[in-house]
Amino acid sequence: MEIKKTQHSKLDTIDPNNSPFGVNISDHMLICEYENGQWGKPVIMPYGGMNYSPALMAIHYGQAIFEGMKAYKDKNNDVFLFRPEKNFERFNKSAERLAMPPITKEIFLEGLYALIDLDRDWVPTKEGSSLYIRPTMFASEEMFSARISNKYTFAIMTSPANSYYDKPLKIKIENHYTRAVSGGVGFTKCAGNYGASFYPTLLANQQGFDQIIWTDSQEHKYFEESGTMNVMVRIGDIIYTPPVSNTILNGVTRDSLINVARHNKIEVREERISVDSIVNAYQQGTLKEIFGCGTAVVVNRYSHVGYNDNIMELPTLKDEESYAVLLKKQLVGIQTNELDDPFGWRIKI
Ligand SMILES: *Cc1c(COP(=O)(O)O)cnc(C)c1O
């Protein structure tokens, strides 16, 4: 792999341990271009602008996908990735649905390992922090026909990140707007999914909520996801989460938490969750926790749930009573090499 190192590391001016999520991009990026039916040679180079015109097809027709994953540092300054092959596989599923070419394992994974190795000083050490990794692919042909692009750019960038949102959030069960429809692109990390979610989220913010719980597009009766996270609900001592489908993204955090919970002998049911069953459980006092899960935040607890004009206030559990807290602690422990990894998820760089 060709590596062009920067002559001016930004580490002189940026402290990775004190860096808000997604703002400071590390010294290097990996770039690989697709043209004439094949991928070229990946190059690691100093992070910076690329030369594209506003006719870039990704901007007009939305062939743009991404991934989100993290690198962690342990007390000995060893660097680890967490289940990166899951992100690789999902990236290619997104690519297929958007009629984009698949990327090879060599470019995605070997490129990723080389990039993280080179920028290992950017991986923060502070508790709860990590190096966020953003692979992306977008149509890079420049012209106006609404058709599949013949050129693509694949890139990987990284950014040191403090953990973000930590306070319990107020969420609104959305019963008008829809994130994903059956047969659509909801299971992919394609750019348009996020652009389309901002307006309903803005409206929810104006009503005093932090986030939305998306419901099914047909009846708005079943939980789908929360914001850009998967959703889990604890009723009594059982965790429920909707099964992945073509409208629900197959989260690595979701899958990992299910495994960690079952390892702790906590029952997890992958079943549809109806809004009615949530309201019932709330009225009977058995609704204990609702939380979102995803790479960026790991687990985010919810304190209030708005539905129509009602607000359900969830009980304030002590940390030692909360499944969300327990599962987060164990998952982060595995990710950061503080705990044993019985699942074989960590990869040392
Ligand atoms: C990325 C994402 C998730 C979480 O996936 P992780 O692999 O756990 O980070 C969940 N839902 C949506 C819509 C997402 O984009």
PDB file of C-alpha atoms and ligand atoms in Angstrom, residues 68 87 90 179 189 194 225 227-230 249-254 293-296, ligand 1:
ATOM      1  CA  GLY A  68     -19.180   4.091  11.487  1.00  0.00           C
ATOM      2  CA  ASN A  87     -18.777  -3.102   9.023  1.00  0.00           C
ATOM      3  CA  ARG A  90     -22.556  -4.163   5.855  1.00  0.00           C
ATOM      4  CA  ARG A 179     -37.649   6.734   8.337  1.00  0.00           C
ATOM      5  CA  LYS A 189     -26.216   3.428   5.695  1.00  0.00           C
ATOM      6  CA  TYR A 194     -30.061  10.820   7.298  1.00  0.00           C
ATOM      7  CA  GLU A 225     -35.373   2.438  15.614  1.00  0.00           C
ATOM      8  CA  GLY A 227     -32.863   8.295  15.854  1.00  0.00           C
ATOM      9  CA  THR A 228     -29.881   6.678  14.137  1.00  0.00           C
ATOM     10  CA  MET A 229     -29.733   3.896  16.696  1.00  0.00           C
ATOM     11  CA  ASN A 230     -31.391   0.561  17.264  1.00  0.00           C
ATOM     12  CA  LEU A 249     -30.462  -1.419  10.234  1.00  0.00           C
ATOM     13  CA  ASN A 250     -28.459  -4.412  11.424  1.00  0.00           C
ATOM     14  CA  GLY A 251     -26.445  -2.663  14.136  1.00  0.00           C
ATOM     15  CA  VAL A 252     -23.177  -4.143  15.349  1.00  0.00           C
ATOM     16  CA  THR A 253     -23.885  -2.676  18.797  1.00  0.00           C
ATOM     17  CA  ARG A 254     -27.357  -4.231  18.797  1.00  0.00           C
ATOM     18  CA  CYS A 293     -27.724   1.591  20.938  1.00  0.00           C
ATOM     19  CA  GLY A 294     -25.148   2.362  18.273  1.00  0.00           C
ATOM     20  CA  THR A 295     -21.421   2.762  17.779  1.00  0.00           C
ATOM     21  CA  ALA A 296     -21.263   6.498  18.464  1.00  0.00           C
TER      22      ALA A 296
HETATM   23  C1  LIG B   1     -25.409   3.027  12.156  1.00  0.00           C
HETATM   24  C2  LIG B   1     -26.840   2.861  12.550  1.00  0.00           C
HETATM   25  C3  LIG B   1     -27.237   2.058  13.627  1.00  0.00           C
HETATM   26  C4  LIG B   1     -26.269   1.432  14.592  1.00  0.00           C
HETATM   27  O1  LIG B   1     -25.384   0.549  14.018  1.00  0.00           O
HETATM   28  P1  LIG B   1     -24.029   0.197  14.784  1.00  0.00           P
HETATM   29  O2  LIG B   1     -23.380  -0.796  13.900  1.00  0.00           O
HETATM   30  O3  LIG B   1     -24.404  -0.361  16.092  1.00  0.00           O
HETATM   31  O4  LIG B   1     -23.277   1.467  14.924  1.00  0.00           O
HETATM   32  C5  LIG B   1     -28.591   1.881  13.851  1.00  0.00           C
HETATM   33  N1  LIG B   1     -29.510   2.474  13.073  1.00  0.00           N
HETATM   34  C6  LIG B   1     -29.171   3.276  12.044  1.00  0.00           C
HETATM   35  C7  LIG B   1     -30.243   3.880  11.203  1.00  0.00           C
HETATM   36  C8  LIG B   1     -27.828   3.498  11.752  1.00  0.00           C
HETATM   37  O5  LIG B   1     -27.493   4.306  10.745  1.00  0.00           O
END
